[in-house]
PDB file of C-alpha atoms in Angstrom:
ATOM      1  CA  MET P  23      -3.439  19.462 -11.970  1.00 79.00           C
ATOM      2  CA  GLU P  24      -2.859  17.715  -8.607  1.00 85.00           C
ATOM      3  CA  LEU P  25       0.417  18.072  -6.580  1.00 87.00           C
ATOM      4  CA  ARG P  26       0.755  14.307  -6.901  1.00 88.00           C
ATOM      5  CA  GLN P  27       0.808  14.610 -10.792  1.00 90.00           C
ATOM      6  CA  LEU P  28       3.418  17.476 -10.490  1.00 92.00           C
ATOM      7  CA  ARG P  29       5.588  15.341  -8.340  1.00 91.00           C
ATOM      8  CA  TYR P  30       5.351  12.497 -10.904  1.00 92.00           C
ATOM      9  CA  PHE P  31       6.230  14.927 -13.648  1.00 94.00           C
ATOM     10  CA  VAL P  32       9.237  16.401 -11.744  1.00 94.00           C
ATOM     11  CA  VAL P  33      10.602  12.881 -10.977  1.00 92.00           C
ATOM     12  CA  LEU P  34      10.220  11.815 -14.550  1.00 93.00           C
ATOM     13  CA  ALA P  35      11.934  14.964 -15.766  1.00 93.00           C
ATOM     14  CA  GLU P  36      14.915  14.387 -13.471  1.00 92.00           C
ATOM     15  CA  GLU P  37      15.178  10.528 -14.609  1.00 91.00           C
ATOM     16  CA  LEU P  38      14.145  10.936 -18.259  1.00 92.00           C
ATOM     17  CA  HIS P  39      13.263   7.247 -17.932  1.00 92.00           C
ATOM     18  CA  PHE P  40       9.865   5.984 -17.274  1.00 92.00           C
ATOM     19  CA  ARG P  41      10.757   2.819 -15.601  1.00 89.00           C
ATOM     20  CA  ARG P  42      13.341   4.429 -13.279  1.00 89.00           C
ATOM     21  CA  ALA P  43      10.959   7.263 -12.525  1.00 90.00           C
ATOM     22  CA  ALA P  44       7.907   4.859 -11.745  1.00 87.00           C
ATOM     23  CA  GLU P  45      10.462   2.858  -9.363  1.00 83.00           C
ATOM     24  CA  ARG P  46      11.463   5.935  -7.407  1.00 83.00           C
ATOM     25  CA  LEU P  47       7.554   6.832  -7.184  1.00 84.00           C
ATOM     26  CA  PHE P  48       6.529   3.258  -6.276  1.00 77.00           C
ATOM     27  CA  ILE P  49       3.991   3.165  -9.037  1.00 84.00           C
ATOM     28  CA  SER P  50       3.609   1.108 -12.290  1.00 85.00           C
ATOM     29  CA  THR P  51       5.134   2.406 -15.500  1.00 88.00           C
ATOM     30  CA  PRO P  52       1.754   2.466 -17.261  1.00 89.00           C
ATOM     31  CA  THR P  53       0.324   4.458 -14.393  1.00 89.00           C
ATOM     32  CA  LEU P  54       2.854   7.128 -14.567  1.00 91.00           C
ATOM     33  CA  SER P  55       2.719   7.205 -18.461  1.00 92.00           C
ATOM     34  CA  GLN P  56      -1.155   7.833 -18.151  1.00 91.00           C
ATOM     35  CA  GLN P  57      -0.891  10.469 -15.582  1.00 92.00           C
ATOM     36  CA  ILE P  58       1.576  12.328 -17.805  1.00 93.00           C
ATOM     37  CA  LYS P  59      -0.844  11.988 -20.734  1.00 93.00           C
ATOM     38  CA  VAL P  60      -3.644  13.464 -18.497  1.00 92.00           C
ATOM     39  CA  MET P  61      -1.385  16.488 -17.656  1.00 92.00           C
ATOM     40  CA  GLU P  62      -0.506  16.982 -21.221  1.00 93.00           C
ATOM     41  CA  ARG P  63      -4.361  17.028 -22.241  1.00 91.00           C
ATOM     42  CA  GLU P  64      -4.972  19.542 -19.442  1.00 90.00           C
ATOM     43  CA  LEU P  65      -2.052  21.794 -20.209  1.00 91.00           C
ATOM     44  CA  GLY P  66      -2.636  21.693 -24.001  1.00 91.00           C
ATOM     45  CA  GLY P  67       0.591  20.486 -25.364  1.00 92.00           C
ATOM     46  CA  PRO P  68       3.362  17.718 -25.141  1.00 93.00           C
ATOM     47  CA  LEU P  69       5.744  17.957 -22.166  1.00 94.00           C
ATOM     48  CA  LEU P  70       7.918  15.088 -23.419  1.00 93.00           C
ATOM     49  CA  VAL P  71       9.330  13.759 -26.421  1.00 93.00           C
ATOM     50  CA  ARG P  72       9.180   9.930 -25.897  1.00 89.00           C
ATOM     51  CA  GLU P  73      11.061   8.599 -28.980  1.00 85.00           C
ATOM     52  CA  PRO P  74      13.932   7.778 -29.455  1.00 87.00           C
ATOM     53  CA  ARG P  75      14.652   8.582 -25.846  1.00 89.00           C
ATOM     54  CA  VAL P  76      12.852  10.495 -23.361  1.00 92.00           C
ATOM     55  CA  ALA P  77      13.368  14.428 -23.553  1.00 94.00           C
ATOM     56  CA  LEU P  78      11.708  17.446 -22.309  1.00 94.00           C
ATOM     57  CA  THR P  79       9.924  19.823 -24.703  1.00 94.00           C
ATOM     58  CA  PRO P  80      10.119  23.722 -24.078  1.00 93.00           C
ATOM     59  CA  ALA P  81       6.812  23.514 -22.161  1.00 94.00           C
ATOM     60  CA  GLY P  82       8.101  20.584 -20.097  1.00 93.00           C
ATOM     61  CA  ALA P  83      11.220  22.556 -19.322  1.00 94.00           C
ATOM     62  CA  ALA P  84       9.230  25.582 -18.096  1.00 93.00           C
ATOM     63  CA  LEU P  85       6.860  23.131 -15.997  1.00 94.00           C
ATOM     64  CA  LEU P  86      10.071  21.558 -14.453  1.00 93.00           C
ATOM     65  CA  ARG P  87      11.362  24.940 -13.422  1.00 92.00           C
ATOM     66  CA  ALA P  88       7.979  25.999 -11.934  1.00 93.00           C
ATOM     67  CA  GLY P  89       7.281  22.635 -10.650  1.00 92.00           C
ATOM     68  CA  LYS P  90      10.288  22.362  -8.431  1.00 91.00           C
ATOM     69  CA  ASN P  91       9.611  25.652  -7.021  1.00 91.00           C
ATOM     70  CA  VAL P  92       5.965  24.743  -6.268  1.00 92.00           C
ATOM     71  CA  LEU P  93       6.833  21.382  -4.550  1.00 89.00           C
ATOM     72  CA  ALA P  94       9.780  23.096  -2.551  1.00 87.00           C
ATOM     73  CA  SER P  95       7.291  25.757  -1.250  1.00 89.00           C
ATOM     74  CA  MET P  96       4.728  22.868  -0.352  1.00 86.00           C
ATOM     75  CA  ASP P  97       7.378  21.078   1.558  1.00 81.00           C
ATOM     76  CA  VAL P  98       8.332  24.160   3.525  1.00 82.00           C
ATOM     77  CA  ALA P  99       4.566  24.932   4.188  1.00 83.00           C
ATOM     78  CA  ILE P 100       4.028  21.306   5.536  1.00 77.00           C
ATOM     79  CA  ARG P 101       6.979  21.423   7.769  1.00 73.00           C
ATOM     80  CA  GLU P 102       6.178  24.721   9.160  1.00 73.00           C
ATOM     81  CA  THR P 103       2.511  23.682   9.845  1.00 73.00           C
ATOM     82  CA  ARG P 104       3.768  20.504  11.442  1.00 64.00           C
ATOM     83  CA  ARG P 105       6.173  22.389  13.615  1.00 65.00           C
ATOM     84  CA  ALA P 106       3.349  24.757  14.712  1.00 64.00           C
ATOM     85  CA  ALA P 107       1.107  21.663  15.326  1.00 60.00           C
ATOM     86  CA  ALA P 108       3.772  19.983  17.579  1.00 56.00           C
ATOM     87  CA  ALA P 109       4.383  23.024  19.665  1.00 55.00           C
ATOM     88  CA  GLY P 110       1.621  21.877  21.954  1.00 58.00           C
ATOM     89  CA  ALA P 111       0.861  18.187  22.479  1.00 65.00           C
ATOM     90  CA  PRO P 112       3.485  15.758  20.871  1.00 82.00           C
ATOM     91  CA  VAL P 113       2.228  14.366  17.500  1.00 89.00           C
ATOM     92  CA  PHE P 114       2.925  11.009  15.851  1.00 94.00           C
ATOM     93  CA  ARG P 115       2.125  10.431  12.291  1.00 94.00           C
ATOM     94  CA  LEU P 116       0.954   6.763  11.649  1.00 96.00           C
ATOM     95  CA  GLY P 117       0.504   5.401   8.133  1.00 96.00           C
ATOM     96  CA  LEU P 118      -2.684   3.212   8.401  1.00 95.00           C
ATOM     97  CA  LEU P 119      -2.877   0.465   6.028  1.00 95.00           C
ATOM     98  CA  ASN P 120      -6.227  -0.260   4.234  1.00 92.00           C
ATOM     99  CA  GLY P 121      -7.866  -3.300   5.635  1.00 90.00           C
ATOM    100  CA  VAL P 122      -5.695  -3.654   8.711  1.00 92.00           C
ATOM    101  CA  PRO P 123      -7.134  -5.582  11.768  1.00 90.00           C
ATOM    102  CA  PRO P 124      -8.506  -2.976  14.313  1.00 90.00           C
ATOM    103  CA  TRP P 125      -6.546  -4.486  17.203  1.00 91.00           C
ATOM    104  CA  LEU P 126      -3.252  -3.449  15.641  1.00 93.00           C
ATOM    105  CA  PRO P 127      -3.678   0.282  15.505  1.00 93.00           C
ATOM    106  CA  GLU P 128      -5.456  -0.016  18.959  1.00 93.00           C
ATOM    107  CA  ARG P 129      -2.213  -1.529  20.384  1.00 92.00           C
ATOM    108  CA  ILE P 130      -0.064   1.108  18.849  1.00 94.00           C
ATOM    109  CA  ASP P 131      -2.128   3.938  20.302  1.00 93.00           C
ATOM    110  CA  ALA P 132      -1.850   2.120  23.738  1.00 93.00           C
ATOM    111  CA  LEU P 133       1.964   1.872  23.574  1.00 93.00           C
ATOM    112  CA  LEU P 134       2.369   5.402  22.324  1.00 92.00           C
ATOM    113  CA  ALA P 135       0.071   6.777  25.097  1.00 91.00           C
ATOM    114  CA  GLY P 136       2.427   4.985  27.554  1.00 90.00           C
ATOM    115  CA  GLN P 137       5.506   6.421  26.008  1.00 89.00           C
ATOM    116  CA  LEU P 138       4.254  10.010  25.081  1.00 88.00           C
ATOM    117  CA  PRO P 139       1.462  10.939  27.608  1.00 87.00           C
ATOM    118  CA  GLY P 140      -0.907  13.404  25.813  1.00 86.00           C
ATOM    119  CA  VAL P 141       0.264  12.212  22.331  1.00 89.00           C
ATOM    120  CA  ARG P 142      -1.953  13.063  19.483  1.00 89.00           C
ATOM    121  CA  THR P 143      -1.945  10.396  16.633  1.00 92.00           C
ATOM    122  CA  VAL P 144      -2.434  11.629  13.047  1.00 93.00           C
ATOM    123  CA  LEU P 145      -3.576   9.007  10.677  1.00 95.00           C
ATOM    124  CA  THR P 146      -3.092   8.678   6.860  1.00 95.00           C
ATOM    125  CA  GLY P 147      -4.692   5.638   5.280  1.00 94.00           C
ATOM    126  CA  GLY P 148      -3.582   4.028   1.965  1.00 93.00           C
ATOM    127  CA  THR P 149      -2.251   0.799   0.516  1.00 93.00           C
ATOM    128  CA  THR P 150       1.202  -0.579   0.931  1.00 94.00           C
ATOM    129  CA  ALA P 151       2.664   1.312  -2.000  1.00 92.00           C
ATOM    130  CA  ASP P 152       0.872   4.427  -0.528  1.00 93.00           C
ATOM    131  CA  GLN P 153       2.481   3.919   2.675  1.00 95.00           C
ATOM    132  CA  VAL P 154       5.996   3.505   1.233  1.00 93.00           C
ATOM    133  CA  ARG P 155       5.433   6.794  -0.738  1.00 91.00           C
ATOM    134  CA  LEU P 156       4.320   8.586   2.458  1.00 93.00           C
ATOM    135  CA  LEU P 157       7.501   7.385   4.253  1.00 92.00           C
ATOM    136  CA  ASP P 158       9.653   8.507   1.394  1.00 88.00           C
ATOM    137  CA  ALA P 159       7.907  11.912   1.343  1.00 87.00           C
ATOM    138  CA  ASP P 160       8.412  12.370   5.272  1.00 89.00           C
ATOM    139  CA  GLU P 161       4.618  12.516   5.691  1.00 91.00           C
ATOM    140  CA  VAL P 162       4.387   9.604   8.378  1.00 95.00           C
ATOM    141  CA  ASP P 163       6.731   8.647  11.136  1.00 94.00           C
ATOM    142  CA  LEU P 164       5.790   4.887  11.017  1.00 96.00           C
ATOM    143  CA  ALA P 165       3.859   3.135   8.452  1.00 97.00           C
ATOM    144  CA  LEU P 166       1.910  -0.241   8.656  1.00 97.00           C
ATOM    145  CA  VAL P 167       2.593  -2.342   5.584  1.00 97.00           C
ATOM    146  CA  ARG P 168       1.942  -6.065   4.469  1.00 96.00           C
ATOM    147  CA  ILE P 169       5.017  -8.212   3.461  1.00 94.00           C
ATOM    148  CA  PRO P 170       6.528  -9.356   1.358  1.00 94.00           C
ATOM    149  CA  VAL P 171       7.252  -5.771   0.289  1.00 93.00           C
ATOM    150  CA  GLU P 172      10.272  -4.343  -1.530  1.00 89.00           C
ATOM    151  CA  LEU P 173      11.743  -1.202   0.166  1.00 90.00           C
ATOM    152  CA  PRO P 174      14.616   0.933  -0.592  1.00 86.00           C
ATOM    153  CA  GLU P 175      17.747   0.494   1.661  1.00 86.00           C
ATOM    154  CA  ARG P 176      16.917   3.718   3.400  1.00 89.00           C
ATOM    155  CA  PHE P 177      13.817   2.041   5.011  1.00 93.00           C
ATOM    156  CA  VAL P 178      13.732  -0.591   7.906  1.00 94.00           C
ATOM    157  CA  LYS P 179      10.826  -3.134   8.335  1.00 95.00           C
ATOM    158  CA  ARG P 180       9.903  -5.337  11.091  1.00 95.00           C
ATOM    159  CA  PRO P 181       7.171  -7.884  11.156  1.00 95.00           C
ATOM    160  CA  VAL P 182       4.674  -7.273  14.141  1.00 94.00           C
ATOM    161  CA  ALA P 183       1.473  -9.391  13.591  1.00 93.00           C
ATOM    162  CA  ARG P 184      -0.068 -12.159  11.501  1.00 92.00           C
ATOM    163  CA  GLU P 185      -3.342 -13.210  10.409  1.00 92.00           C
ATOM    164  CA  GLU P 186      -4.642 -16.459   8.689  1.00 92.00           C
ATOM    165  CA  LEU P 187      -6.090 -15.990   5.278  1.00 93.00           C
ATOM    166  CA  GLY P 188      -9.021 -17.991   4.011  1.00 95.00           C
ATOM    167  CA  VAL P 189     -11.410 -18.002   1.331  1.00 96.00           C
ATOM    168  CA  LEU P 190     -14.169 -15.357   1.257  1.00 97.00           C
ATOM    169  CA  MET P 191     -17.244 -15.989  -0.994  1.00 97.00           C
ATOM    170  CA  SER P 192     -20.936 -15.306  -1.244  1.00 97.00           C
ATOM    171  CA  ALA P 193     -23.140 -17.532   0.926  1.00 96.00           C
ATOM    172  CA  ARG P 194     -24.633 -18.603  -2.468  1.00 96.00           C
ATOM    173  CA  HIS P 195     -21.273 -19.845  -3.779  1.00 97.00           C
ATOM    174  CA  PRO P 196     -21.172 -23.619  -4.625  1.00 96.00           C
ATOM    175  CA  LEU P 197     -18.260 -24.141  -1.925  1.00 97.00           C
ATOM    176  CA  ALA P 198     -20.020 -22.437   0.743  1.00 96.00           C
ATOM    177  CA  GLY P 199     -21.501 -25.406   2.068  1.00 95.00           C
ATOM    178  CA  ALA P 200     -18.014 -26.964   2.928  1.00 95.00           C
ATOM    179  CA  SER P 201     -16.535 -26.221   6.540  1.00 94.00           C
ATOM    180  CA  LEU P 202     -13.067 -26.703   5.317  1.00 95.00           C
ATOM    181  CA  LEU P 203     -11.643 -26.340   1.721  1.00 95.00           C
ATOM    182  CA  ALA P 204      -8.856 -28.332   0.169  1.00 94.00           C
ATOM    183  CA  PRO P 205      -6.490 -26.283  -2.196  1.00 94.00           C
ATOM    184  CA  ALA P 206      -7.746 -28.409  -5.135  1.00 94.00           C
ATOM    185  CA  ASP P 207     -11.384 -27.019  -4.438  1.00 95.00           C
ATOM    186  CA  LEU P 208     -10.055 -23.812  -5.639  1.00 96.00           C
ATOM    187  CA  SER P 209      -8.825 -24.962  -8.933  1.00 94.00           C
ATOM    188  CA  GLY P 210     -10.391 -23.194 -11.906  1.00 95.00           C
ATOM    189  CA  GLN P 211     -12.227 -20.604  -9.291  1.00 97.00           C
ATOM    190  CA  GLU P 212     -12.046 -16.940 -10.393  1.00 97.00           C
ATOM    191  CA  LEU P 213     -10.155 -14.962  -7.683  1.00 97.00           C
ATOM    192  CA  ILE P 214     -10.513 -11.294  -7.050  1.00 97.00           C
ATOM    193  CA  LEU P 215      -7.317  -9.712  -5.881  1.00 96.00           C
ATOM    194  CA  PHE P 216      -6.244  -6.192  -5.138  1.00 94.00           C
ATOM    195  CA  PRO P 217      -4.508  -4.184  -8.001  1.00 92.00           C
ATOM    196  CA  ARG P 218      -1.020  -5.451  -8.369  1.00 92.00           C
ATOM    197  CA  GLU P 219       0.445  -1.905  -8.129  1.00 90.00           C
ATOM    198  CA  SER P 220      -0.671  -1.450  -4.648  1.00 91.00           C
ATOM    199  CA  ALA P 221       1.367  -4.324  -3.226  1.00 92.00           C
ATOM    200  CA  ALA P 222       3.171  -6.157  -6.054  1.00 92.00           C
ATOM    201  CA  ALA P 223       5.358  -8.277  -4.144  1.00 93.00           C
ATOM    202  CA  LEU P 224       2.398  -9.605  -1.982  1.00 95.00           C
ATOM    203  CA  HIS P 225       0.167  -9.883  -4.902  1.00 94.00           C
ATOM    204  CA  ASP P 226       2.762 -12.350  -6.614  1.00 95.00           C
ATOM    205  CA  SER P 227       3.490 -14.241  -3.443  1.00 94.00           C
ATOM    206  CA  LEU P 228      -0.205 -15.038  -2.829  1.00 95.00           C
ATOM    207  CA  LEU P 229      -0.583 -16.439  -6.376  1.00 95.00           C
ATOM    208  CA  ARG P 230       2.531 -18.442  -6.122  1.00 94.00           C
ATOM    209  CA  THR P 231       1.708 -19.796  -2.775  1.00 93.00           C
ATOM    210  CA  LEU P 232      -1.810 -21.022  -4.142  1.00 94.00           C
ATOM    211  CA  ALA P 233      -0.173 -22.550  -7.150  1.00 94.00           C
ATOM    212  CA  ASP P 234       2.432 -24.313  -4.895  1.00 93.00           C
ATOM    213  CA  GLN P 235      -0.413 -25.896  -2.694  1.00 92.00           C
ATOM    214  CA  GLY P 236      -2.165 -27.065  -5.812  1.00 92.00           C
ATOM    215  CA  ALA P 237      -4.882 -24.289  -6.224  1.00 93.00           C
ATOM    216  CA  THR P 238      -4.671 -23.118  -9.822  1.00 92.00           C
ATOM    217  CA  VAL P 239      -6.926 -20.189  -9.450  1.00 96.00           C
ATOM    218  CA  ARG P 240      -7.985 -17.812 -12.333  1.00 96.00           C
ATOM    219  CA  LEU P 241      -7.129 -14.304 -11.667  1.00 96.00           C
ATOM    220  CA  SER P 242     -10.050 -12.125 -12.242  1.00 96.00           C
ATOM    221  CA  ASP P 243      -9.983  -9.330 -14.497  1.00 94.00           C
ATOM    222  CA  SER P 244     -11.671  -7.126 -11.837  1.00 93.00           C
ATOM    223  CA  ALA P 245      -9.107  -5.822  -9.231  1.00 93.00           C
ATOM    224  CA  MET P 246     -10.237  -3.984  -6.079  1.00 92.00           C
ATOM    225  CA  GLY P 247      -9.514  -2.940  -2.637  1.00 89.00           C
ATOM    226  CA  TYR P 248     -10.595  -5.063   0.352  1.00 87.00           C
ATOM    227  CA  ALA P 249     -13.484  -2.846   1.147  1.00 88.00           C
ATOM    228  CA  GLN P 250     -14.868  -2.900  -2.535  1.00 92.00           C
ATOM    229  CA  MET P 251     -14.282  -6.695  -2.525  1.00 94.00           C
ATOM    230  CA  LEU P 252     -16.392  -7.237   0.674  1.00 92.00           C
ATOM    231  CA  ALA P 253     -19.087  -5.070  -1.039  1.00 92.00           C
ATOM    232  CA  VAL P 254     -19.085  -7.060  -4.099  1.00 94.00           C
ATOM    233  CA  LEU P 255     -18.801 -10.785  -3.266  1.00 96.00           C
ATOM    234  CA  PRO P 256     -22.254 -11.248  -1.699  1.00 95.00           C
ATOM    235  CA  SER P 257     -23.956 -10.640  -4.977  1.00 95.00           C
ATOM    236  CA  ARG P 258     -21.373 -12.709  -6.999  1.00 96.00           C
ATOM    237  CA  PRO P 259     -21.631 -16.430  -6.364  1.00 96.00           C
ATOM    238  CA  ASP P 260     -19.166 -17.074  -9.183  1.00 96.00           C
ATOM    239  CA  VAL P 261     -15.985 -15.590  -7.668  1.00 97.00           C
ATOM    240  CA  ILE P 262     -13.885 -15.913  -4.632  1.00 97.00           C
ATOM    241  CA  GLY P 263     -11.639 -13.575  -2.555  1.00 97.00           C
ATOM    242  CA  LEU P 264      -9.030 -13.945   0.155  1.00 96.00           C
ATOM    243  CA  GLY P 265      -9.386 -12.535   3.606  1.00 93.00           C
ATOM    244  CA  SER P 266      -9.262 -13.151   7.302  1.00 91.00           C
ATOM    245  CA  ALA P 267     -12.125 -14.559   9.413  1.00 91.00           C
ATOM    246  CA  ARG P 268     -12.967 -10.860  10.466  1.00 89.00           C
ATOM    247  CA  ALA P 269     -15.245 -10.505   7.503  1.00 86.00           C
ATOM    248  CA  ALA P 270     -17.323 -13.717   8.088  1.00 81.00           C
ATOM    249  CA  GLU P 271     -19.732 -11.502  10.085  1.00 81.00           C
ATOM    250  CA  LEU P 272     -20.847  -9.448   7.201  1.00 87.00           C
ATOM    251  CA  PRO P 273     -24.128 -10.365   5.883  1.00 92.00           C
ATOM    252  CA  GLY P 274     -24.163 -12.638   2.704  1.00 94.00           C
ATOM    253  CA  LEU P 275     -20.556 -13.642   3.216  1.00 95.00           C
ATOM    254  CA  VAL P 276     -18.839 -16.883   4.272  1.00 96.00           C
ATOM    255  CA  TRP P 277     -15.326 -17.406   5.181  1.00 96.00           C
ATOM    256  CA  ARG P 278     -13.650 -20.830   4.828  1.00 95.00           C
ATOM    257  CA  PRO P 279     -10.214 -21.877   5.889  1.00 94.00           C
ATOM    258  CA  VAL P 280      -8.008 -23.886   3.607  1.00 93.00           C
ATOM    259  CA  ARG P 281      -6.486 -27.241   4.569  1.00 91.00           C
ATOM    260  CA  GLY P 282      -2.871 -27.882   4.908  1.00 84.00           C
ATOM    261  CA  ALA P 283      -0.400 -25.088   5.323  1.00 72.00           C
ATOM    262  CA  PRO P 284      -2.647 -21.985   5.971  1.00 75.00           C
ATOM    263  CA  LEU P 285      -2.119 -18.899   3.992  1.00 86.00           C
ATOM    264  CA  VAL P 286      -0.900 -16.320   6.275  1.00 90.00           C
ATOM    265  CA  LEU P 287      -0.751 -12.554   6.050  1.00 92.00           C
ATOM    266  CA  THR P 288       2.090 -10.807   7.826  1.00 95.00           C
ATOM    267  CA  TYR P 289       1.856  -7.200   8.826  1.00 96.00           C
ATOM    268  CA  ALA P 290       5.055  -5.079   9.429  1.00 96.00           C
ATOM    269  CA  VAL P 291       5.934  -1.580  10.642  1.00 97.00           C
ATOM    270  CA  ALA P 292       8.283   0.260   8.373  1.00 96.00           C
ATOM    271  CA  TRP P 293      10.286   3.544   9.079  1.00 96.00           C
ATOM    272  CA  ARG P 294      13.201   5.509   7.767  1.00 93.00           C
ATOM    273  CA  ALA P 295      16.679   4.177   8.827  1.00 90.00           C
ATOM    274  CA  ALA P 296      17.563   7.848   9.821  1.00 86.00           C
ATOM    275  CA  VAL P 297      14.873   7.919  12.473  1.00 83.00           C
ATOM    276  CA  ARG P 298      13.504  11.446  13.032  1.00 79.00           C
ATOM    277  CA  HIS P 299      10.836  10.857  15.599  1.00 88.00           C
ATOM    278  CA  PRO P 300      11.951  10.002  18.906  1.00 87.00           C
ATOM    279  CA  ALA P 301       9.316   7.610  19.841  1.00 90.00           C
ATOM    280  CA  VAL P 302       9.833   5.376  17.046  1.00 92.00           C
ATOM    281  CA  PRO P 303      12.890   3.071  18.416  1.00 92.00           C
ATOM    282  CA  ALA P 304      10.982   2.308  21.581  1.00 92.00           C
ATOM    283  CA  LEU P 305       7.572   1.820  19.852  1.00 93.00           C
ATOM    284  CA  VAL P 306       9.045  -0.686  17.263  1.00 93.00           C
ATOM    285  CA  ALA P 307      10.890  -2.598  20.007  1.00 92.00           C
ATOM    286  CA  SER P 308       7.607  -2.972  21.933  1.00 91.00           C
ATOM    287  CA  LEU P 309       5.556  -3.955  18.882  1.00 91.00           C
ATOM    288  CA  ALA P 310       8.270  -6.514  17.650  1.00 87.00           C
ATOM    289  CA  GLU P 311       8.628  -8.010  21.270  1.00 84.00           C
ATOM    290  CA  LYS P 312       5.927 -10.723  20.363  1.00 77.00           C
ATOM    291  CA  LEU P 313       4.609 -11.436  16.834  1.00 76.00           C
ATOM    292  CA  PHE P 314       0.760 -11.125  17.450  1.00 72.00           C
ATOM    293  CA  THR P 315      -1.288 -13.721  15.538  1.00 72.00           C
ATOM    294  CA  ARG P 316      -5.067 -13.639  15.254  1.00 67.00           C
TER     295      ARG P 316
END
């Protein structure tokens, strides 16, 4: 059993409601249900009664008691370890978004170095949903996310950079010969996107924007992260993806802009409203001073 799964169970046991627990954990309800079933198979018996309403079994009640102790002990161990690590050089914990343009974390590093000489930046990668969970668990001081994103009121976000999105495809795709694509050119094309649970608001916004521009794409049954999509597209001349021009240099791939109002990907920094790291306010102010566009 993983600590992540144990945390899922404890939150569900506190809420006794799958949807509310999933919202607290920033995961989908099916994902939560699947992870609980995995735990039940591993432990050899049911932890919950699901009908007519969610209730704990005796085994579930025992796991809740023990699980809370385990998670509390782990939180103490993490805080003490971080306190010991911070006793020397200052440490800044940055949530590094998957697929973020390299110049953005480089800019953050440069600003931090100016504000905190000798600072050591600790990076934790993940999707937008992962970064929100990391913030909520106090495992990062600042996180990079893509917007739109729904955040609890205890978090604050501010846009810091933008990138134009275009169409990524195999060099053998029928549309690869065009230097500029009209939205109508994308109609009927199979589009590979990231899993919705990794950034639900952005996922829906991209599809809605394409439809508004007249690009009635077909959402692929395949869903994958950005790095996996780049690996798959060169050998799949029957599908398209969305990405920035940064990927155009990869062998077998081409990038084409879309005519009209361009698709724009906006990056933001997010942090807890109750700021705990003294460098966050000045860093955010410097980052947000100018909205960088590449």
